[in-house]
Structures are given as C-alpha cells and as structure tokens.
Amino acid sequence: GLFALILIVILGIPFGIISALKQNKPIDYFVMFMATLGVTLPSFVVATLIIFVFAGGVPALNWLPTFGLTSPLGYIGPVLALAGYSLSFVTRLTRSSMLEVLRQDYIRTARANGIREYKVMAKHAIKNALIPVITYIGPMIAAIMTGSFVIEKIFHIPGIGGYFIESITNRDYTVIMGITVFYAAFYIIMVLLVDVAYALVDPRIKFTKGKS
C-alpha cells in the first residue's frame, strides 16, 4: 500500500500537470487515453493481466513471481494493480483542476505583469490546482493503506484485507470491531491531515481559534 501510494503521487500529479500544460497535443491525448483505460479497468483485471503476461503466460516475459512477496520483484505486480485506478483518477483530476486554474483572471494578470511562466505555474497555478487532488488523496490513503482483499487474494499476500474477510467468515467479532475501529481512526486522521494540508498549499486558508 505504501509503495502504491508513492507511485500514485509521484506519477499521477506530474502527469496531470504535463497533460494540462500540453492540452490537445499528442502527449495530452496519450496521457488521457492511458488514464481513461486505468479508470475503466478494475484492479482484479489488471492483476490478472499482469500475472498472465509477466508471470508465465508469455514464456519470453516470465519476469515476475506469481504469488507472495518473497523478493523485490514480487512487489511490482501488486503495487501496479493496487495503484492503477487511483493513479489514473489522480492524473485526470489534476489535469481538470489545472486547466480550470489556468483560466482564472489572476493567472492572466500574473502573466500580463511579466512574471516568468515557471513562477506563475509554481507559485500560483499548481498550488491552487492541488486542492481538489489533496481532498481525494486523503481518503485514498486510508483505503490503500488498509489493504485490498482482491489484490491480496490474487497474489496470495497475507494482508489486513484478507484478514478482515476471514474474521467475518469466522464470526470473530473482536477482530471485526478492532479492524473497523482501526480503519475509522485512520480515516479520520487522514481527513484531519487534508485540512492541515489546505493551509500549507493555499495561503488564503488559515487556522484561527474559535470564539466562545
């Protein structure tokens, strides 16, 4: 889950920004095609294709193990399958948010004042465009870091998702409640961090003490 999260952030946001800056150009069409494909393909389909192509289905490409995390190569399949949808969604969300920001009057004003393009992008456009992305990434972290039963089952990984399903099947109510409380607490923490990140990204947002 951690590796999938890193992959989503370091690839999804830059791809979305590049696609927005190169709107209606070949690189934009390619990125959006891949992002649309990633959104439409369920994770179990991606996982099955990875196993079929890179883990024995094509003899010349028998590069990855079919199950477990016994070697570094074993992480590639599960990470790609787990990150596929969110990576594509973050790319599309970043692109649409970036395009909306680039059409704002303050961006035109900054350019008219002679500010260099990279400063306009770095100090004004990208920061404001990241607000919707951060809103999505917070709950996404909670979902990814708490496991995926489907991916764990396909790649035979003993994770918290499979453990949770097993506890439901066995009617182990103590484990069910424990994992549920853990997930709820983790989700609340992520939402809190999202609110903190708003103030770091957008200087217009500030924290003030409430008045009684």
Short mmCIF file of C-alpha atoms in Angstrom, two decimals:
data_model
loop_
_atom_site.label_atom_id
_atom_site.label_comp_id
_atom_site.label_asym_id
_atom_site.label_seq_id
_atom_site.Cartn_x
_atom_site.Cartn_y
_atom_site.Cartn_z
CA GLY A 1 0.00 0.00 0.00
CA LEU A 2 2.80 2.43 0.81
CA PHE A 3 4.61 1.71 -2.45
CA ALA A 4 1.35 2.10 -4.38
CA LEU A 5 0.74 5.44 -2.66
CA ILE A 6 4.22 6.70 -3.57
CA LEU A 7 3.69 5.63 -7.17
CA ILE A 8 0.35 7.42 -7.35
CA VAL A 9 1.70 10.72 -6.00
CA ILE A 10 4.99 10.89 -7.90
CA LEU A 11 3.41 9.91 -11.23
CA GLY A 12 -0.24 10.98 -11.09
CA ILE A 13 0.27 14.64 -10.21
CA PRO A 14 3.13 15.34 -12.69
CA PHE A 15 1.30 13.50 -15.49
CA GLY A 16 -1.82 15.59 -14.84
CA ILE A 17 0.14 18.85 -14.83
CA ILE A 18 2.01 17.98 -18.03
CA SER A 19 -1.21 16.93 -19.73
CA ALA A 20 -2.86 20.25 -18.80
CA LEU A 21 0.10 22.33 -19.98
CA LYS A 22 0.18 20.38 -23.28
CA GLN A 23 -3.58 20.40 -23.82
CA ASN A 24 -4.77 18.99 -27.17
CA LYS A 25 -1.28 17.82 -28.07
CA PRO A 26 -0.13 14.22 -28.64
CA ILE A 27 1.24 13.82 -25.11
CA ASP A 28 -2.09 15.03 -23.69
CA TYR A 29 -4.04 12.53 -25.78
CA PHE A 30 -1.70 9.70 -24.78
CA VAL A 31 -1.85 10.50 -21.04
CA MET A 32 -5.64 10.83 -21.10
CA PHE A 33 -6.01 7.59 -23.06
CA MET A 34 -3.94 5.71 -20.51
CA ALA A 35 -5.72 7.42 -17.60
CA THR A 36 -9.14 6.58 -19.03
CA LEU A 37 -8.04 2.99 -19.57
CA GLY A 38 -6.77 2.80 -15.99
CA VAL A 39 -10.04 4.13 -14.57
CA THR A 40 -12.19 1.70 -16.54
CA LEU A 41 -10.16 -1.45 -15.78
CA PRO A 42 -10.93 -3.00 -12.36
CA SER A 43 -7.97 -3.90 -10.16
CA PHE A 44 -8.60 -7.64 -10.44
CA VAL A 45 -8.45 -7.40 -14.24
CA VAL A 46 -5.14 -5.51 -14.07
CA ALA A 47 -3.78 -8.06 -11.59
CA THR A 48 -4.85 -10.97 -13.80
CA LEU A 49 -3.29 -9.40 -16.89
CA ILE A 50 -0.02 -8.77 -15.05
CA ILE A 51 0.15 -12.40 -13.95
CA PHE A 52 -0.78 -13.69 -17.40
CA VAL A 53 1.69 -11.54 -19.33
CA PHE A 54 4.64 -11.18 -16.95
CA ALA A 55 4.39 -14.25 -14.73
CA GLY A 56 4.25 -17.22 -17.05
CA GLY A 57 1.51 -16.57 -19.61
CA VAL A 58 4.08 -15.30 -22.11
CA PRO A 59 7.21 -17.50 -21.72
CA ALA A 60 9.52 -14.79 -23.04
CA LEU A 61 8.25 -12.37 -20.37
CA ASN A 62 8.37 -14.66 -17.36
CA TRP A 63 9.84 -11.90 -15.19
CA LEU A 64 7.66 -11.72 -12.08
CA PRO A 65 6.72 -14.25 -9.39
CA THR A 66 3.07 -15.33 -9.37
CA PHE A 67 2.50 -15.04 -5.63
CA GLY A 68 3.92 -13.75 -2.38
CA LEU A 69 6.37 -11.00 -1.50
CA THR A 70 9.48 -13.14 -1.17
CA SER A 71 11.58 -10.89 -3.45
CA PRO A 72 11.58 -7.23 -4.57
CA LEU A 73 10.13 -8.31 -7.93
CA GLY A 74 7.13 -9.70 -6.07
CA TYR A 75 6.02 -6.17 -5.17
CA ILE A 76 5.72 -4.98 -8.77
CA GLY A 77 2.50 -6.79 -9.69
CA PRO A 78 0.51 -6.00 -6.52
CA VAL A 79 1.68 -2.37 -6.47
CA LEU A 80 0.72 -1.76 -10.11
CA ALA A 81 -2.66 -3.46 -9.70
CA LEU A 82 -3.42 -1.59 -6.47
CA ALA A 83 -2.29 1.79 -7.80
CA GLY A 84 -3.83 1.57 -11.29
CA TYR A 85 -7.24 3.12 -10.63
CA SER A 86 -6.12 5.81 -8.19
CA LEU A 87 -3.13 6.76 -10.36
CA SER A 88 -5.42 7.26 -13.34
CA PHE A 89 -8.01 9.16 -11.31
CA VAL A 90 -5.40 11.50 -9.76
CA THR A 91 -3.99 12.18 -13.23
CA ARG A 92 -7.40 13.12 -14.62
CA LEU A 93 -8.32 15.16 -11.53
CA THR A 94 -5.03 17.07 -11.59
CA ARG A 95 -5.43 17.84 -15.29
CA SER A 96 -9.00 19.13 -14.98
CA SER A 97 -8.17 21.19 -11.87
CA MET A 98 -5.06 22.62 -13.53
CA LEU A 99 -7.00 23.62 -16.65
CA GLU A 100 -9.61 25.36 -14.51
CA VAL A 101 -6.95 27.31 -12.61
CA LEU A 102 -5.13 28.33 -15.79
CA ARG A 103 -8.32 30.05 -17.00
CA GLN A 104 -8.59 32.23 -13.88
CA ASP A 105 -8.09 36.01 -14.07
CA TYR A 106 -5.21 36.11 -11.58
CA ILE A 107 -3.18 33.80 -13.83
CA ARG A 108 -3.74 36.15 -16.78
CA THR A 109 -2.81 39.11 -14.57
CA ALA A 110 0.40 37.45 -13.40
CA ARG A 111 1.39 36.72 -16.99
CA ALA A 112 0.49 40.27 -18.07
CA ASN A 113 2.72 41.68 -15.33
CA GLY A 114 5.69 39.95 -16.91
CA ILE A 115 6.18 37.23 -14.27
CA ARG A 116 8.09 34.32 -15.68
CA GLU A 117 5.99 31.35 -16.71
CA TYR A 118 7.61 28.85 -14.34
CA LYS A 119 6.96 31.19 -11.39
CA VAL A 120 3.33 31.59 -12.42
CA MET A 121 2.98 27.81 -12.54
CA ALA A 122 4.90 27.05 -9.33
CA LYS A 123 3.59 29.83 -7.07
CA HIS A 124 0.05 30.29 -8.30
CA ALA A 125 -1.34 27.64 -10.63
CA ILE A 126 -0.05 24.35 -9.23
CA LYS A 127 -0.74 25.15 -5.58
CA ASN A 128 -4.36 26.06 -6.20
CA ALA A 129 -4.85 23.16 -8.58
CA LEU A 130 -3.72 20.69 -5.92
CA ILE A 131 -6.57 21.46 -3.50
CA PRO A 132 -9.10 19.05 -5.11
CA VAL A 133 -6.33 16.47 -5.51
CA ILE A 134 -5.45 16.65 -1.82
CA THR A 135 -9.13 16.25 -0.97
CA TYR A 136 -9.17 12.95 -2.86
CA ILE A 137 -5.76 11.70 -1.74
CA GLY A 138 -6.60 11.83 1.99
CA PRO A 139 -9.35 9.18 1.99
CA MET A 140 -7.48 7.32 -0.76
CA ILE A 141 -4.50 6.84 1.57
CA ALA A 142 -6.78 5.31 4.19
CA ALA A 143 -8.30 2.93 1.63
CA ILE A 144 -4.98 1.82 0.12
CA MET A 145 -3.00 1.52 3.34
CA THR A 146 -5.65 -0.70 4.97
CA GLY A 147 -5.33 -3.34 2.28
CA SER A 148 -7.20 -4.77 -0.65
CA PHE A 149 -8.79 -8.19 -0.29
CA VAL A 150 -8.96 -8.78 -4.06
CA ILE A 151 -5.28 -7.99 -4.72
CA GLU A 152 -4.17 -9.95 -1.67
CA LYS A 153 -6.20 -12.95 -2.80
CA ILE A 154 -4.89 -12.92 -6.38
CA PHE A 155 -1.25 -12.57 -5.37
CA HIS A 156 -1.55 -14.71 -2.21
CA ILE A 157 -0.46 -11.93 0.14
CA PRO A 158 -1.37 -12.22 3.85
CA GLY A 159 -2.69 -8.70 4.38
CA ILE A 160 -5.21 -6.91 6.57
CA GLY A 161 -7.89 -7.03 3.86
CA GLY A 162 -7.89 -10.81 3.68
CA TYR A 163 -7.63 -10.99 7.47
CA PHE A 164 -10.75 -8.82 7.78
CA ILE A 165 -12.75 -11.00 5.37
CA GLU A 166 -11.59 -14.13 7.17
CA SER A 167 -12.71 -12.71 10.52
CA ILE A 168 -16.18 -12.02 9.07
CA THR A 169 -16.41 -15.58 7.73
CA ASN A 170 -15.35 -16.99 11.12
CA ARG A 171 -17.62 -14.55 13.01
CA ASP A 172 -14.67 -13.32 15.03
CA TYR A 173 -16.41 -10.19 16.30
CA THR A 174 -13.44 -8.96 18.32
CA VAL A 175 -11.23 -8.82 15.23
CA ILE A 176 -14.05 -7.32 13.14
CA MET A 177 -14.57 -4.49 15.63
CA GLY A 178 -10.84 -3.96 16.07
CA ILE A 179 -10.14 -3.62 12.35
CA THR A 180 -13.24 -1.44 11.87
CA VAL A 181 -12.15 0.94 14.64
CA PHE A 182 -8.62 0.98 13.23
CA TYR A 183 -9.88 1.85 9.76
CA ALA A 184 -12.23 4.56 11.11
CA ALA A 185 -9.46 6.13 13.18
CA PHE A 186 -7.04 6.03 10.27
CA TYR A 187 -9.66 7.62 8.01
CA ILE A 188 -10.31 10.44 10.50
CA ILE A 189 -6.57 11.12 10.79
CA MET A 190 -6.24 11.33 7.01
CA VAL A 191 -9.14 13.78 6.78
CA LEU A 192 -7.52 15.90 9.50
CA LEU A 193 -4.22 15.91 7.62
CA VAL A 194 -6.09 17.00 4.48
CA ASP A 195 -7.42 20.04 6.35
CA VAL A 196 -3.89 20.85 7.55
CA ALA A 197 -2.54 20.46 4.02
CA TYR A 198 -5.05 23.03 2.75
CA ALA A 199 -3.36 25.73 4.82
CA LEU A 200 0.08 24.67 3.61
CA VAL A 201 -0.91 24.77 -0.04
CA ASP A 202 -3.21 27.79 -0.12
CA PRO A 203 -2.01 30.85 1.88
CA ARG A 204 -5.55 32.22 1.88
CA ILE A 205 -6.59 29.42 4.26
CA LYS A 206 -5.53 30.00 7.85
CA PHE A 207 -6.28 28.31 11.17
CA THR A 208 -7.86 30.51 13.80
CA LYS A 209 -9.05 29.79 17.31
CA GLY A 210 -12.78 29.60 17.69
CA LYS A 211 -14.59 32.15 19.82
CA SER A 212 -16.98 31.05 22.54
#
